[in-house]
mmCIF file of C-alpha atoms in Angstrom:
data_model
loop_
_atom_site.group_PDB
_atom_site.id
_atom_site.type_symbol
_atom_site.label_atom_id
_atom_site.label_comp_id
_atom_site.label_asym_id
_atom_site.label_seq_id
_atom_site.Cartn_x
_atom_site.Cartn_y
_atom_site.Cartn_z
ATOM 1 C CA MET E 11 33.192 35.596 -20.999
ATOM 2 C CA ILE E 12 30.551 35.764 -23.692
ATOM 3 C CA TYR E 13 28.345 38.803 -24.192
ATOM 4 C CA LYS E 14 25.148 38.375 -26.145
ATOM 5 C CA SER E 15 22.779 40.949 -27.526
ATOM 6 C CA GLY E 16 22.903 43.495 -24.722
ATOM 7 C CA ARG E 17 21.841 47.087 -25.329
ATOM 8 C CA LYS E 18 24.549 49.323 -26.772
ATOM 9 C CA ARG E 19 25.511 52.066 -24.327
ATOM 10 C CA GLY E 20 28.271 54.599 -24.777
ATOM 11 C CA GLY E 21 30.141 52.526 -27.348
ATOM 12 C CA TYR E 22 30.086 49.196 -25.528
ATOM 13 C CA LEU E 23 27.676 46.353 -25.070
ATOM 14 C CA ALA E 24 25.954 46.019 -21.719
ATOM 15 C CA PRO E 25 25.870 42.281 -20.900
ATOM 16 C CA ALA E 26 22.634 40.436 -21.422
ATOM 17 C CA LEU E 27 21.592 37.737 -18.979
ATOM 18 C CA THR E 28 23.433 34.614 -20.145
ATOM 19 C CA LYS E 29 25.591 31.782 -18.860
ATOM 20 C CA ALA E 30 29.173 31.213 -19.915
ATOM 21 C CA LYS E 31 31.676 28.753 -18.411
ATOM 22 C CA GLY E 32 29.260 28.071 -15.561
ATOM 23 C CA ILE E 33 29.115 31.724 -14.484
ATOM 24 C CA PHE E 34 25.914 33.757 -14.608
ATOM 25 C CA VAL E 35 26.157 37.330 -15.787
ATOM 26 C CA MET E 36 23.797 39.241 -13.522
ATOM 27 C CA ALA E 37 20.838 41.225 -14.764
ATOM 28 C CA GLU E 38 21.464 44.977 -14.793
ATOM 29 C CA SER E 39 19.248 45.510 -11.750
ATOM 30 C CA GLN E 40 21.772 43.493 -9.695
ATOM 31 C CA LEU E 41 25.493 43.820 -9.053
ATOM 32 C CA PRO E 42 27.440 42.301 -11.955
ATOM 33 C CA ASN E 43 29.291 39.059 -11.304
ATOM 34 C CA HIS E 44 32.654 39.570 -9.602
ATOM 35 C CA ASP E 45 34.470 38.000 -12.567
ATOM 36 C CA VAL E 46 32.958 40.662 -14.816
ATOM 37 C CA LEU E 47 33.813 43.428 -12.356
ATOM 38 C CA ARG E 48 37.434 42.293 -12.218
ATOM 39 C CA GLN E 49 37.617 42.666 -15.998
ATOM 40 C CA LEU E 50 36.463 46.251 -15.645
ATOM 41 C CA LEU E 51 37.986 47.608 -12.451
ATOM 42 C CA ARG E 52 41.060 47.802 -10.267
ATOM 43 C CA TYR E 53 40.609 48.453 -6.554
ATOM 44 C CA ASN E 54 43.143 50.100 -4.248
ATOM 45 C CA PRO E 55 42.502 48.597 -0.781
ATOM 46 C CA GLU E 56 44.609 51.261 0.944
ATOM 47 C CA THR E 57 42.597 54.203 -0.372
ATOM 48 C CA GLY E 58 39.264 52.557 -1.193
ATOM 49 C CA GLU E 59 39.321 53.954 -4.731
ATOM 50 C CA LEU E 60 38.259 52.160 -7.901
ATOM 51 C CA PHE E 61 39.972 52.580 -11.288
ATOM 52 C CA TRP E 62 38.961 51.599 -14.797
ATOM 53 C CA ILE E 63 41.252 49.082 -16.456
ATOM 54 C CA GLU E 64 41.643 48.472 -20.173
ATOM 55 C CA ARG E 65 38.641 46.542 -21.461
ATOM 56 C CA GLY E 66 38.758 43.687 -23.903
ATOM 57 C CA LEU E 67 37.159 43.717 -27.323
ATOM 58 C CA ASN E 68 34.373 41.462 -26.036
ATOM 59 C CA PHE E 69 32.824 44.510 -24.315
ATOM 60 C CA PHE E 70 32.479 46.482 -27.562
ATOM 61 C CA PRO E 71 30.723 46.220 -30.917
ATOM 62 C CA ASP E 72 33.906 47.022 -32.877
ATOM 63 C CA LYS E 73 37.570 48.064 -32.591
ATOM 64 C CA ARG E 74 36.752 51.740 -33.026
ATOM 65 C CA ALA E 75 34.525 51.788 -29.942
ATOM 66 C CA TRP E 76 37.107 49.712 -28.057
ATOM 67 C CA ALA E 77 39.942 52.139 -28.876
ATOM 68 C CA TRP E 78 37.804 55.193 -28.094
ATOM 69 C CA TRP E 79 36.654 53.952 -24.684
ATOM 70 C CA ASN E 80 40.065 52.733 -23.520
ATOM 71 C CA GLY E 81 41.782 55.880 -24.728
ATOM 72 C CA ARG E 82 39.321 57.986 -22.780
ATOM 73 C CA ASN E 83 38.939 55.941 -19.579
ATOM 74 C CA ALA E 84 41.515 53.195 -18.985
ATOM 75 C CA GLY E 85 43.631 53.994 -15.917
ATOM 76 C CA ASN E 86 41.335 56.750 -14.653
ATOM 77 C CA ARG E 87 39.751 56.772 -11.227
ATOM 78 C CA VAL E 88 36.082 55.861 -11.334
ATOM 79 C CA SER E 89 33.990 58.933 -10.582
ATOM 80 C CA SER E 90 31.505 58.582 -7.761
ATOM 81 C CA ALA E 91 28.547 60.428 -6.325
ATOM 82 C CA THR E 92 27.264 60.510 -2.771
ATOM 83 C CA GLY E 93 23.788 59.046 -2.437
ATOM 84 C CA LYS E 94 21.090 60.238 -0.085
ATOM 85 C CA THR E 95 22.222 57.750 2.576
ATOM 86 C CA GLY E 96 25.816 58.963 2.466
ATOM 87 C CA TYR E 97 27.254 55.970 0.600
ATOM 88 C CA LEU E 98 29.305 56.445 -2.563
ATOM 89 C CA LEU E 99 27.722 55.314 -5.824
ATOM 90 C CA VAL E 100 29.531 54.337 -9.020
ATOM 91 C CA LYS E 101 28.062 53.843 -12.475
ATOM 92 C CA ILE E 102 28.775 50.633 -14.387
ATOM 93 C CA PHE E 103 26.981 49.864 -17.654
ATOM 94 C CA ALA E 104 24.783 52.935 -17.042
ATOM 95 C CA LYS E 105 23.570 51.542 -13.699
ATOM 96 C CA ARG E 106 24.476 52.928 -10.269
ATOM 97 C CA TYR E 107 25.856 50.618 -7.588
ATOM 98 C CA LEU E 108 27.100 51.059 -4.022
ATOM 99 C CA ALA E 109 30.854 51.562 -4.333
ATOM 100 C CA HIS E 110 31.709 49.588 -1.192
ATOM 101 C CA ARG E 111 29.881 46.527 -2.512
ATOM 102 C CA VAL E 112 31.723 46.780 -5.816
ATOM 103 C CA ALA E 113 35.018 47.177 -3.938
ATOM 104 C CA TRP E 114 34.308 44.069 -1.859
ATOM 105 C CA ALA E 115 33.486 42.002 -4.953
ATOM 106 C CA VAL E 116 36.650 43.083 -6.777
ATOM 107 C CA HIS E 117 38.955 42.648 -3.776
ATOM 108 C CA TYR E 118 37.712 39.270 -2.554
ATOM 109 C CA ALA E 119 36.540 37.910 -5.932
ATOM 110 C CA GLU E 120 33.211 36.911 -4.440
ATOM 111 C CA ARG E 121 29.627 38.049 -4.175
ATOM 112 C CA PRO E 122 29.415 40.686 -1.413
ATOM 113 C CA PRO E 123 27.644 39.698 1.803
ATOM 114 C CA ILE E 124 24.189 41.108 2.433
ATOM 115 C CA GLN E 125 25.437 43.405 5.215
ATOM 116 C CA ILE E 126 28.728 45.320 4.975
ATOM 117 C CA ASP E 127 29.605 47.581 7.883
ATOM 118 C CA HIS E 128 31.816 50.670 7.678
ATOM 119 C CA ILE E 129 33.709 50.144 10.917
ATOM 120 C CA ASN E 130 34.518 53.791 11.613
ATOM 121 C CA GLY E 131 31.036 54.913 10.562
ATOM 122 C CA ILE E 132 32.324 57.006 7.654
ATOM 123 C CA ARG E 133 30.223 55.807 4.750
ATOM 124 C CA HIS E 134 32.514 57.107 2.041
ATOM 125 C CA ASP E 135 35.604 55.438 3.548
ATOM 126 C CA ASN E 136 35.810 52.306 1.416
ATOM 127 C CA ARG E 137 39.265 51.107 2.413
ATOM 128 C CA ILE E 138 39.146 47.344 2.798
ATOM 129 C CA GLY E 139 40.297 47.597 6.422
ATOM 130 C CA ASN E 140 37.181 49.670 7.154
ATOM 131 C CA LEU E 141 34.750 47.142 5.688
ATOM 132 C CA ARG E 142 33.513 44.025 7.450
ATOM 133 C CA SER E 143 30.870 41.415 6.837
ATOM 134 C CA VAL E 144 28.260 41.525 9.604
ATOM 135 C CA THR E 145 24.806 40.370 10.540
ATOM 136 C CA ALA E 146 21.988 42.902 10.755
ATOM 137 C CA VAL E 147 22.325 42.805 14.551
ATOM 138 C CA ASP E 148 26.078 43.463 14.424
ATOM 139 C CA ASN E 149 25.449 46.369 12.072
ATOM 140 C CA GLN E 150 23.019 47.896 14.554
ATOM 141 C CA ARG E 151 25.652 47.562 17.264
ATOM 142 C CA ASN E 152 28.004 49.874 15.440
ATOM 143 C CA MET E 153 25.891 52.950 14.824
ATOM 144 C CA LYS E 154 26.537 56.602 15.503
ATOM 145 C CA ARG E 155 24.637 58.478 18.163
ATOM 146 C CA SER E 156 21.099 59.418 17.244
ATOM 147 C CA VAL E 157 20.460 63.082 16.497
ATOM 148 C CA ARG E 158 17.566 62.861 18.983
ATOM 149 C CA ASN E 159 19.895 61.946 21.836
ATOM 150 C CA THR E 160 20.168 64.808 24.351
ATOM 151 C CA SER E 161 22.363 63.246 27.042
ATOM 152 C CA GLY E 162 25.483 62.844 24.916
ATOM 153 C CA VAL E 163 25.559 59.105 25.680
ATOM 154 C CA THR E 164 23.726 56.523 23.595
ATOM 155 C CA GLY E 165 21.327 54.506 25.729
ATOM 156 C CA VAL E 166 21.057 57.136 28.460
ATOM 157 C CA CYS E 167 18.309 59.719 28.947
ATOM 158 C CA TYR E 168 17.062 61.946 31.742
ATOM 159 C CA ASN E 169 13.898 60.913 33.577
ATOM 160 C CA ALA E 170 12.343 64.250 34.471
ATOM 161 C CA ARG E 171 9.634 62.685 36.632
ATOM 162 C CA ARG E 172 12.102 60.770 38.778
ATOM 163 C CA LYS E 173 14.831 63.392 38.398
ATOM 164 C CA MET E 174 17.353 60.666 37.651
ATOM 165 C CA TRP E 175 19.278 59.305 34.681
ATOM 166 C CA SER E 176 17.880 56.208 32.997
ATOM 167 C CA ALA E 177 20.090 53.694 31.170
ATOM 168 C CA TYR E 178 18.894 50.999 28.790
ATOM 169 C CA ILE E 179 20.219 48.671 26.074
ATOM 170 C CA SER E 180 18.784 46.497 23.315
ATOM 171 C CA PHE E 181 19.558 42.813 22.832
ATOM 172 C CA ASN E 182 17.666 39.671 21.859
ATOM 173 C CA GLY E 183 15.219 41.830 19.946
ATOM 174 C CA ALA E 184 14.040 43.869 22.934
ATOM 175 C CA GLN E 185 14.977 46.935 24.956
ATOM 176 C CA HIS E 186 16.129 46.262 28.526
ATOM 177 C CA LYS E 187 16.307 48.752 31.386
ATOM 178 C CA LEU E 188 19.619 48.990 33.214
ATOM 179 C CA GLY E 189 18.366 51.142 36.068
ATOM 180 C CA LEU E 190 18.064 54.705 37.350
ATOM 181 C CA PHE E 191 21.111 56.655 38.482
ATOM 182 C CA SER E 192 21.708 59.928 40.256
ATOM 183 C CA THR E 193 24.423 61.085 37.853
ATOM 184 C CA LEU E 194 24.993 60.920 34.122
ATOM 185 C CA GLN E 195 28.449 59.451 34.720
ATOM 186 C CA GLU E 196 27.013 56.483 36.637
ATOM 187 C CA ALA E 197 24.404 55.782 33.973
ATOM 188 C CA ALA E 198 26.993 56.065 31.210
ATOM 189 C CA SER E 199 29.347 53.668 33.011
ATOM 190 C CA VAL E 200 26.648 51.030 33.384
ATOM 191 C CA ARG E 201 25.587 51.444 29.776
ATOM 192 C CA ARG E 202 29.144 51.018 28.487
ATOM 193 C CA ALA E 203 29.630 47.899 30.610
ATOM 194 C CA ALA E 204 26.442 46.470 29.110
ATOM 195 C CA GLU E 205 27.718 47.230 25.600
ATOM 196 C CA VAL E 206 30.847 45.182 26.283
ATOM 197 C CA ALA E 207 28.799 42.346 27.767
ATOM 198 C CA HIS E 208 26.566 42.206 24.695
ATOM 199 C CA ASP E 209 29.318 42.520 22.072
ATOM 200 C CA TYR E 210 28.597 46.049 20.900
ATOM 201 C CA HIS E 211 31.343 47.514 18.748
ATOM 202 C CA LYS E 212 33.652 49.960 20.513
ATOM 203 C CA ASN E 213 32.679 52.664 18.001
ATOM 204 C CA HIS E 214 28.971 52.386 18.764
ATOM 205 C CA GLY E 215 27.454 55.688 19.904
ATOM 206 C CA ARG E 216 30.083 57.871 18.245
ATOM 207 C CA ARG E 217 29.087 61.334 17.057
#
C-alpha cells in the first residue's frame, strides 16, 4: 500500500486519497479501506475487542517514529469511548469511527453493510456473533421497548375510552390494528403472534 502526502499526526502519516494496486484508500471522513484496517488492527470475534498490531514503516515518516509508535501501542487493546447513541467509538488516524463497523471490516475483510444490527440490543457488545447485516426494516424489527410504553408490551396500549386493550403492529410501511381485547394478556398474545407472522426478531420489544 502506498501512502502519499497525508498530514502528519502523532508520528505517522495519515493516508491521503490515492489508488494503489486497484484499491482506493478512503478519505478521512469515511471508514478506511478494510485492507488498511487489517494492517492496523486485530479483532477478537469472541470478545468484540480490537487491538493494535505492529505497523509497517510505510505508515511513518521515519524509523524513529515507527519504533516509538510500535513500542507504545503494538499489542494493546484499542481504547474506545461510548457515543451519545450508545455505540462504541474508536479513533484511527485522529478520526472517530463506530467500533462495530471497524470490527466487521476487519473480520470479514469487506466494506461493512449500511445497516448492522446488534442482535441482543446491547450496543457495546461487538462480538461477531452479535452482529448481523440487515435491512432498515429488519433493524426496526429488533428494537427495545420504547420508554413511552406503559403497558409493558410493545404494540399494546390501553384504550381508556373503550376500556379495553388495543394491539397494533407495523408492516409494509404502515401501522395496522389487531383489535381490542378485554385483557392485557389477550392483546399481548395476538401481538406476539403477529410479530412471528411478520418476521419480527424474537428480541424485539425487550427492555
